Short mmCIF file of C-alpha atoms and ligand atoms in Angstrom, two decimals:
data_model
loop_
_atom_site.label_atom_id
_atom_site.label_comp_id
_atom_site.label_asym_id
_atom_site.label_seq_id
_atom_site.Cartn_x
_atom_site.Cartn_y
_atom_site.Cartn_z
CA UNK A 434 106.08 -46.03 36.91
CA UNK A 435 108.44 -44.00 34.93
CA UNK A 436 111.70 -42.50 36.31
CA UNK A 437 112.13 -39.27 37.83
CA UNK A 438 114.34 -36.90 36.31
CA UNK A 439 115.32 -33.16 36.63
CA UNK A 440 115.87 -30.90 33.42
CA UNK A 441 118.27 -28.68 35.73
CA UNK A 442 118.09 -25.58 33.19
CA UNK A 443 115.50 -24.26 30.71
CA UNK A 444 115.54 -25.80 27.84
CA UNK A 445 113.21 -25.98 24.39
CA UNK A 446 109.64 -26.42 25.10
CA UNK A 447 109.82 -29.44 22.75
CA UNK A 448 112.65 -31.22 24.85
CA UNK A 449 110.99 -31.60 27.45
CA UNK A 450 108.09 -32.82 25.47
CA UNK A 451 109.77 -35.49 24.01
CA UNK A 452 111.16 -36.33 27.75
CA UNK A 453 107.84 -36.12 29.23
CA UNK A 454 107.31 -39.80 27.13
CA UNK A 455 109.62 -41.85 29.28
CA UNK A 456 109.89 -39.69 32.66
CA UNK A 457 108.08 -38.17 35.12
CA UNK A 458 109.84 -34.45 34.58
CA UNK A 459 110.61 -31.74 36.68
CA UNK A 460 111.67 -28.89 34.83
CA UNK A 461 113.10 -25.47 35.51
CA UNK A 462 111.79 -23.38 32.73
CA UNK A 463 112.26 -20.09 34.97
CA UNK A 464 116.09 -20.48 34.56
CA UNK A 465 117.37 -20.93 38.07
CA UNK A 466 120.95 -21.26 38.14
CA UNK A 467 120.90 -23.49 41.88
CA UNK A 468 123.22 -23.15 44.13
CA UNK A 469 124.99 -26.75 44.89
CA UNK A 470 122.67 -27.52 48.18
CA UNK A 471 119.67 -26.84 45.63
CA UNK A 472 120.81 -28.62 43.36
CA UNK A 473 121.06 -31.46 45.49
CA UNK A 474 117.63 -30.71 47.01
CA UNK A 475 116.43 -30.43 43.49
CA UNK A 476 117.90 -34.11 42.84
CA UNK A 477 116.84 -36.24 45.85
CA UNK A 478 114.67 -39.24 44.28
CA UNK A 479 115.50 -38.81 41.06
CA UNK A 480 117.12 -41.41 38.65
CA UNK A 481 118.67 -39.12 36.07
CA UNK A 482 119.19 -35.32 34.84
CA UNK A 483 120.40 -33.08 32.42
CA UNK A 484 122.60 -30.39 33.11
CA UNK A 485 124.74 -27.43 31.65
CA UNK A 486 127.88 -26.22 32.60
CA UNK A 487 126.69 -24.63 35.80
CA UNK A 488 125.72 -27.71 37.35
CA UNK A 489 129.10 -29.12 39.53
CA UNK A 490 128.97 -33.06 39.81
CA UNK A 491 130.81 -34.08 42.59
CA UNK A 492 131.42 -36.82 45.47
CA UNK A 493 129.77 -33.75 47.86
CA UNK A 494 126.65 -33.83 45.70
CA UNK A 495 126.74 -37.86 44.61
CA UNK A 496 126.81 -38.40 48.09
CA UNK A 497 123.97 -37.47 49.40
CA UNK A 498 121.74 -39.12 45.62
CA UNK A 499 122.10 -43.06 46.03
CA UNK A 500 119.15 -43.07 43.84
CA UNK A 501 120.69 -41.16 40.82
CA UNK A 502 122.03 -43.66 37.76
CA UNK A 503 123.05 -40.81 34.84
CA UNK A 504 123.38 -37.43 34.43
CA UNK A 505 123.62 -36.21 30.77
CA UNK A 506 125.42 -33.08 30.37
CA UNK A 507 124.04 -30.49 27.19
CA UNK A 508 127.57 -29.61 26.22
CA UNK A 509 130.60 -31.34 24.79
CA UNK A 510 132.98 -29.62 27.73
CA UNK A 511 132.18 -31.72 30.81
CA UNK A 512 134.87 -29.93 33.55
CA UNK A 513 131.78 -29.33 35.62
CA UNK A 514 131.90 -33.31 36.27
CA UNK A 515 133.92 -35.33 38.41
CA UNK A 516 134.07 -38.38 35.87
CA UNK A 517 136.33 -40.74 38.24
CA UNK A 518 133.80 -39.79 41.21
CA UNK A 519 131.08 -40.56 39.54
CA UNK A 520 132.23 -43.67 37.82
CA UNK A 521 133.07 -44.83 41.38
CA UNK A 522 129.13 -43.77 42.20
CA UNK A 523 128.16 -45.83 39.16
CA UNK A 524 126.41 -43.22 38.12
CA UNK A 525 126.79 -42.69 33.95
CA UNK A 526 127.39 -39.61 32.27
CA UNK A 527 127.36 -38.53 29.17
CA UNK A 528 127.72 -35.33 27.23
CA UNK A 529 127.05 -33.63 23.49
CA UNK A 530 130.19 -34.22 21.03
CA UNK A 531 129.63 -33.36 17.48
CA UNK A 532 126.89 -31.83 17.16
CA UNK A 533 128.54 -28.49 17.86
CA UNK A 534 131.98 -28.92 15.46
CA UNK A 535 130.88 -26.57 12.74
CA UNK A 536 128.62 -24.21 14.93
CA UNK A 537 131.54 -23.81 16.91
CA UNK A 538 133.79 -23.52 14.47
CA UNK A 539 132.14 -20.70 12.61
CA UNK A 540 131.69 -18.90 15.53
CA UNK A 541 135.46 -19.22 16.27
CA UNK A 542 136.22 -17.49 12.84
CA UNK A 543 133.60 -14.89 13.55
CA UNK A 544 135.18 -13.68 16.69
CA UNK A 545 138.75 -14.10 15.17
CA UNK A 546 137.60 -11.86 12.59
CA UNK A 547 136.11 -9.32 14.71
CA UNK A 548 139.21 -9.12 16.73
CA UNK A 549 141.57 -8.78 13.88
CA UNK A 550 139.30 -6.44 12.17
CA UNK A 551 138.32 -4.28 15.25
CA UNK A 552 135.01 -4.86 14.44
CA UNK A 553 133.14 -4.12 17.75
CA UNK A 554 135.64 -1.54 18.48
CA UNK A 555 134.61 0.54 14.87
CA UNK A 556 131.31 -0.48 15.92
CA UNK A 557 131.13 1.29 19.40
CA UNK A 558 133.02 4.55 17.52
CA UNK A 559 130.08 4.90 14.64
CA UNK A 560 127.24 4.40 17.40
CA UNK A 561 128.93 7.08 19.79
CA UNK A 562 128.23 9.42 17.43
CA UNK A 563 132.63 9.92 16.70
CA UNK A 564 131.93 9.46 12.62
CA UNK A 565 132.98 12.41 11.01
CA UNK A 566 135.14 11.53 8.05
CA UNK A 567 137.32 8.80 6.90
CA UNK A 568 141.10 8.40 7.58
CA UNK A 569 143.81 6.68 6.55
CA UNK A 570 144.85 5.06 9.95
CA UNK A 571 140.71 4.80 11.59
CA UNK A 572 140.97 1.28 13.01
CA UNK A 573 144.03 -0.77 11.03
CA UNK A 574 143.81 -4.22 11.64
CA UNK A 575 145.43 -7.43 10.89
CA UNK A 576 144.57 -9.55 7.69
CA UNK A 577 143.55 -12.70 8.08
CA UNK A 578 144.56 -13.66 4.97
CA UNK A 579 147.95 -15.30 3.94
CA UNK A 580 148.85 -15.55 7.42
CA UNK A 581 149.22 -17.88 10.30
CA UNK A 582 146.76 -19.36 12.43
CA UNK A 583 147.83 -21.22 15.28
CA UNK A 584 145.45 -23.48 17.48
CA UNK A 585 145.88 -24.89 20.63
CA UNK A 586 143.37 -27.73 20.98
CA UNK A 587 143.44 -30.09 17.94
CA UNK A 588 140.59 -31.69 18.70
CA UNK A 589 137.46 -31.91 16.21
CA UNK A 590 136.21 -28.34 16.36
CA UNK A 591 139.71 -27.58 16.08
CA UNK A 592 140.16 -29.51 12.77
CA UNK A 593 136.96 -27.78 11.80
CA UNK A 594 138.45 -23.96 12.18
CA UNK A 595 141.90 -25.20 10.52
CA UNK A 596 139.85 -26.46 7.40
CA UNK A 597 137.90 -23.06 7.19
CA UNK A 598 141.11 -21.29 6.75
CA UNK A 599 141.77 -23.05 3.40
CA UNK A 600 139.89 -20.10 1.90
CA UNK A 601 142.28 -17.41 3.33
CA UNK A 602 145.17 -19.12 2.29
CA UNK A 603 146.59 -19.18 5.38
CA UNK A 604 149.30 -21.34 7.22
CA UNK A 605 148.29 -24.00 10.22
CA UNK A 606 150.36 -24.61 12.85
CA UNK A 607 148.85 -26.53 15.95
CA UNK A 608 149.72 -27.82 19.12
CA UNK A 609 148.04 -31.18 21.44
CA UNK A 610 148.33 -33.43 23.23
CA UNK A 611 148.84 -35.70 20.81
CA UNK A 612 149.53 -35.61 17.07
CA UNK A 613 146.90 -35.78 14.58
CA UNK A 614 146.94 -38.80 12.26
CA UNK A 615 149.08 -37.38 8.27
CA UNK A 616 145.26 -37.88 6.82
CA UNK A 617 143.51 -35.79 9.57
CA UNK A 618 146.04 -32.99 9.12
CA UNK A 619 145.89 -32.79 5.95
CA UNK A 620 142.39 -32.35 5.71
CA UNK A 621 142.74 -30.24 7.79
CA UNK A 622 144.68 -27.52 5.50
CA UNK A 623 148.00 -29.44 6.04
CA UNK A 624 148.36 -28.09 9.79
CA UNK A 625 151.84 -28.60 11.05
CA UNK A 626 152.37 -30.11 14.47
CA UNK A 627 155.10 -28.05 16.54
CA UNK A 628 155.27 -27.53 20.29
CA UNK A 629 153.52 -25.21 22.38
CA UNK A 630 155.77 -22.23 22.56
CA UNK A 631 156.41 -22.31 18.38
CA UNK A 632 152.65 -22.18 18.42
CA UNK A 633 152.85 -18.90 20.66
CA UNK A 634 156.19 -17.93 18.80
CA UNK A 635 154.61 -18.15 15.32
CA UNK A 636 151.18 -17.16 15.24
CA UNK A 637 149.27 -14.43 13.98
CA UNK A 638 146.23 -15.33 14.98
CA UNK A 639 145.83 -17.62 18.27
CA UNK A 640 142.79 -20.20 18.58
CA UNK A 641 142.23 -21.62 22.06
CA UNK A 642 140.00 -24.78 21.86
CA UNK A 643 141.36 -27.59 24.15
CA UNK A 644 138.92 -28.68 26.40
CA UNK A 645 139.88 -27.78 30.88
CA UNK A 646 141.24 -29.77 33.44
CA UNK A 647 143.82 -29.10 36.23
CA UNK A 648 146.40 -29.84 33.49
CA UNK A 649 145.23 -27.01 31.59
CA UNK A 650 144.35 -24.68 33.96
CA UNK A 651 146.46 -21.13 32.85
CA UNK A 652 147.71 -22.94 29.58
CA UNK A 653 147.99 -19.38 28.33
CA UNK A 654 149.92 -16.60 31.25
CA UNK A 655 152.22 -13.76 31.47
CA UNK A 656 154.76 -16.23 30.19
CA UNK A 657 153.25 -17.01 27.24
CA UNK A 658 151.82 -14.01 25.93
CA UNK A 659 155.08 -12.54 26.63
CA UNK A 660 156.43 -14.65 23.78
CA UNK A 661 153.72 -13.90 21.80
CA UNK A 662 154.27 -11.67 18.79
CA UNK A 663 153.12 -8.30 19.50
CA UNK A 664 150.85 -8.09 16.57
CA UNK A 665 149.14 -11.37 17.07
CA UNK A 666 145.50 -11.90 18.50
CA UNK A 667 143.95 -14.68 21.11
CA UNK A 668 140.83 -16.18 20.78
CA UNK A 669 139.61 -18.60 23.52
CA UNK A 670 136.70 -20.24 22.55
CA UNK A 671 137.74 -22.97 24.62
CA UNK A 672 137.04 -22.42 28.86
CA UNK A 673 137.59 -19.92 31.33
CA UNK A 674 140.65 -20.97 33.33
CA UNK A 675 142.31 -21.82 30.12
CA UNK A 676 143.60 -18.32 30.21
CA UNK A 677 144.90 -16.27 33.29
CA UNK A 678 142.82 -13.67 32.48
CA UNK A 679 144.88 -11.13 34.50
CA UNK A 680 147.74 -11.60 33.15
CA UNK A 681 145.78 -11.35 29.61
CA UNK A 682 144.39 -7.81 30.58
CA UNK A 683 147.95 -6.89 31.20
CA UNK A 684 149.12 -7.76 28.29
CA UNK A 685 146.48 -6.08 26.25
CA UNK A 686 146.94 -3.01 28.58
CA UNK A 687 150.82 -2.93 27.96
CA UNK A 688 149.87 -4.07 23.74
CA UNK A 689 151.88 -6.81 24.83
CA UNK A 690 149.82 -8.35 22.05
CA UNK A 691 147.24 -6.54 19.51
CA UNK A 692 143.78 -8.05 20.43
CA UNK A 693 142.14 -10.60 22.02
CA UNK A 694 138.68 -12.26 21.34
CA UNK A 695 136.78 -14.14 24.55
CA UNK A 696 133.59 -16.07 24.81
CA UNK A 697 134.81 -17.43 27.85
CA UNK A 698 136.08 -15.97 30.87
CA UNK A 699 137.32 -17.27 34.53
CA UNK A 700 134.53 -16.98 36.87
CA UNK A 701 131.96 -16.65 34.42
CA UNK A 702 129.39 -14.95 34.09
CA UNK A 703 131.11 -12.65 36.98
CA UNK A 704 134.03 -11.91 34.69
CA UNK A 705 136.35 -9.55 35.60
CA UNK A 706 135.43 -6.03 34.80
CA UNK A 707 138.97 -4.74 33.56
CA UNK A 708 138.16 -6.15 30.72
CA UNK A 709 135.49 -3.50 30.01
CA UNK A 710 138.46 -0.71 29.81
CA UNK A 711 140.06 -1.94 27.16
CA UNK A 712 139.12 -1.37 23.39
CA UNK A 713 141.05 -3.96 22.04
CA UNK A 714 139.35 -6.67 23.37
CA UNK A 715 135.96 -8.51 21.91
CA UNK A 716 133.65 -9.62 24.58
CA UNK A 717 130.70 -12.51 23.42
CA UNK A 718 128.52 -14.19 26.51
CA UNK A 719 129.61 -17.99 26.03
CA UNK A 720 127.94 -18.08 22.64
CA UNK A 721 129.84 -20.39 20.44
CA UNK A 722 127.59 -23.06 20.10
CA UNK A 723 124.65 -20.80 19.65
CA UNK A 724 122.62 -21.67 16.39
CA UNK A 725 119.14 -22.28 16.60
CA UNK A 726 119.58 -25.80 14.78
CA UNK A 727 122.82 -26.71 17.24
CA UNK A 728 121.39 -25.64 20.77
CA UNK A 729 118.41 -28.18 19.54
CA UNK A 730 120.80 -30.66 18.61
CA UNK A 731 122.70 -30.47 21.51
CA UNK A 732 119.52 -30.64 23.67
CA UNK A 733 117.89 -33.56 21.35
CA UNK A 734 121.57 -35.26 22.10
CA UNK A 735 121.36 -34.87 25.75
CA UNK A 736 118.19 -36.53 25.42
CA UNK A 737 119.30 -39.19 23.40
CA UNK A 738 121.80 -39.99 26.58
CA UNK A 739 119.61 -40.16 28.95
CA UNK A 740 116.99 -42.51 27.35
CA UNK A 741 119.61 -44.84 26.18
CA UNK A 742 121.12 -44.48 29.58
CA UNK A 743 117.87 -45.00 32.16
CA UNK A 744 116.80 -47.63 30.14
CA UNK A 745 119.84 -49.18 30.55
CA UNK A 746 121.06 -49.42 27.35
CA UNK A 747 124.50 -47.80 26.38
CA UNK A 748 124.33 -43.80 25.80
CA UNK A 749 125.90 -42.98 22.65
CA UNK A 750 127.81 -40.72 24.13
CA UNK A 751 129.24 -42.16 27.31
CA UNK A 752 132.11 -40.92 29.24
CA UNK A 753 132.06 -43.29 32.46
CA UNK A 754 132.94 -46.87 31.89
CA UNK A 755 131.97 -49.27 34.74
C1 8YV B 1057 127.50 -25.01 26.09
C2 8YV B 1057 129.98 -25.33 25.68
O1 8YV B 1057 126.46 -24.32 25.52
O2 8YV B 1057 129.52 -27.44 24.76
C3 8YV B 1057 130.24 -26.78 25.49
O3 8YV B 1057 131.21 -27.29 26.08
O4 8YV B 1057 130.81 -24.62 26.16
C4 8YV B 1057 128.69 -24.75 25.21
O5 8YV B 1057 128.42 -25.23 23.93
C5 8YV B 1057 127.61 -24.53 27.51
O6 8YV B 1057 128.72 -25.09 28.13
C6 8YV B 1057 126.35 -24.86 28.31
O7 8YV B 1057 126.38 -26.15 28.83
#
């Protein structure tokens, strides 16, 4: 008999397909987001799953599943799982690294550019009907160009948006939690290691891409976008709860700092509606990995996992060890 598993989110018609070979699938192709009782209703009896963001794995959920063995998570961030708990479950997880680098990546410069550029902002203007001539000062931005990006999160999408900015001639500084090795920074555009605040000190433009944990919960608050230059943008492509997002409305209320760019917010999707008011703000629905050939990627990865995983073989992309 072949394993039971739950496909906790839509997904491509083809994934679960390809699924459908090796387990006995339930799927949930009308999108439910479950609450965490569902979700544990939605798991008794089965042996694996795979899961987005929005799915919380947890000693309150593992608990109560002493049948489940892996849960495969369609995304490279994995905050939504409790690693140690579930290592001590022995149940495997296993998310999507890679795949998503340059997707990411490009997306990252996208919104960085929009932000800079006010793009949405001139956008919004034209399609209000407020186009009535040209001026010398409609919508000044920063360049991009010959400047200096700073990224918090050196990790490989990181690398990927410092080596894009060999083409704007621009200077890398970067901040982690630990240095990159001379070969990896110099590929990517010779970015300089320096501590957090230079980062904030220094930067034009500000990429957030470090993945979330308790130790990098409000990374980014009133402190230090107060020592931010005032000219500079943010982009968090990273996680909500990376930034206090409060404290960032306040600062782009007060133009504390020029702009900010978010595809991630705290309490997503319920983010918090200040941000609305603001003009100098670009707003994108968690979107960065969002390429028709990378969401398939990422779900063909997933898929990958789990195999590997229920049929007890090693998942390629394993994160507990036991
Ligand atoms: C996912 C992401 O699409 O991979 C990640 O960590 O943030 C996105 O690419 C999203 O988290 C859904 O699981």
């Amino acid at each position: 008999m072949k394993p039971a598993i739950l496909v906790a989110r839509a997904v491509f018609p083809e994934v679960l397909h390809r699924l459908s070979a090796h387990f006995e699938v339930e799927s949930n192709q009308d999108d439910v987001v479950f609450t965490p009782s569902e979700l544990i209703e939605k798991l008794r009896g089965k042996a694996g799953a795979i899961t987005t963001s929005s799915a919380r794995i947890n000693r309150e959920l593992l608990q109560q599943l002493p049948n489940l063995k892996m849960v495969a998570n369609m995304a490279v961030g994995y905050d939504n799982f409790d690693v140690a708990v579930m290592t001590e479950f022995g149940v495997k997880a296993s998310n999507t690294p890679d795949v998503l680098n340059e997707t990411t990546a490009d997306f990252g410069w996208a919104l960085m550019m929009a932000t800079a550029r006010r793009i949405t902002e001139a956008e919004h203007w034209l399609r209000d009907g407020q186009w009535h001539k040209w001026r010398y000062d409609y919508f000044l931005g920063a360049d991009l160009h010959g400047s200096t990006l700073g990224i918090i999160g050196m990790g490989r999408i990181g690398q990927a948006i410092a080596r894009r900015s060999t083409g704007f001639n621009m200077r890398v500084i970067y901040h982690n939690r630990s240095r990159l090795a001379p070969e990896q920074e110099a590929f990517a555009n010779n970015a300089q290691y320096v501590s957090k605040d230079e980062v904030l000190r220094q930067a034009d433009h500000l990429m957030l891409i470090l993945p979330y944990s308790p130790a990098s919960h409000h990374t980014i608050g009133a402190a230090e976008l107060a020592i931010m230059k005032p000219t500079a943008t943010l982009t968090n492509l990273a996680r909500g709860g990376i930034v206090d997002d409060k404290a960032l409305i306040v600062a782009l209320r007060n133009k504390q700092i020029a702009a900010a760019g978010l595809d991630v917010f705290e309490n997503e999707p319920k983010f918090d509606p200040d941000f609305l008011g603001l003009n100098n703000v670009v707003l994108t629905p968690h979107i960065a990995s969002a390429s028709e050939a990378t969401r398939r990627a990422m779900a063909n990865c997933a898929v990958d996992n789990l195999i590997a995983g229920l049929s007890g073989a090693t998942p390629p992309n394993l994160l507990t060890s036991f």
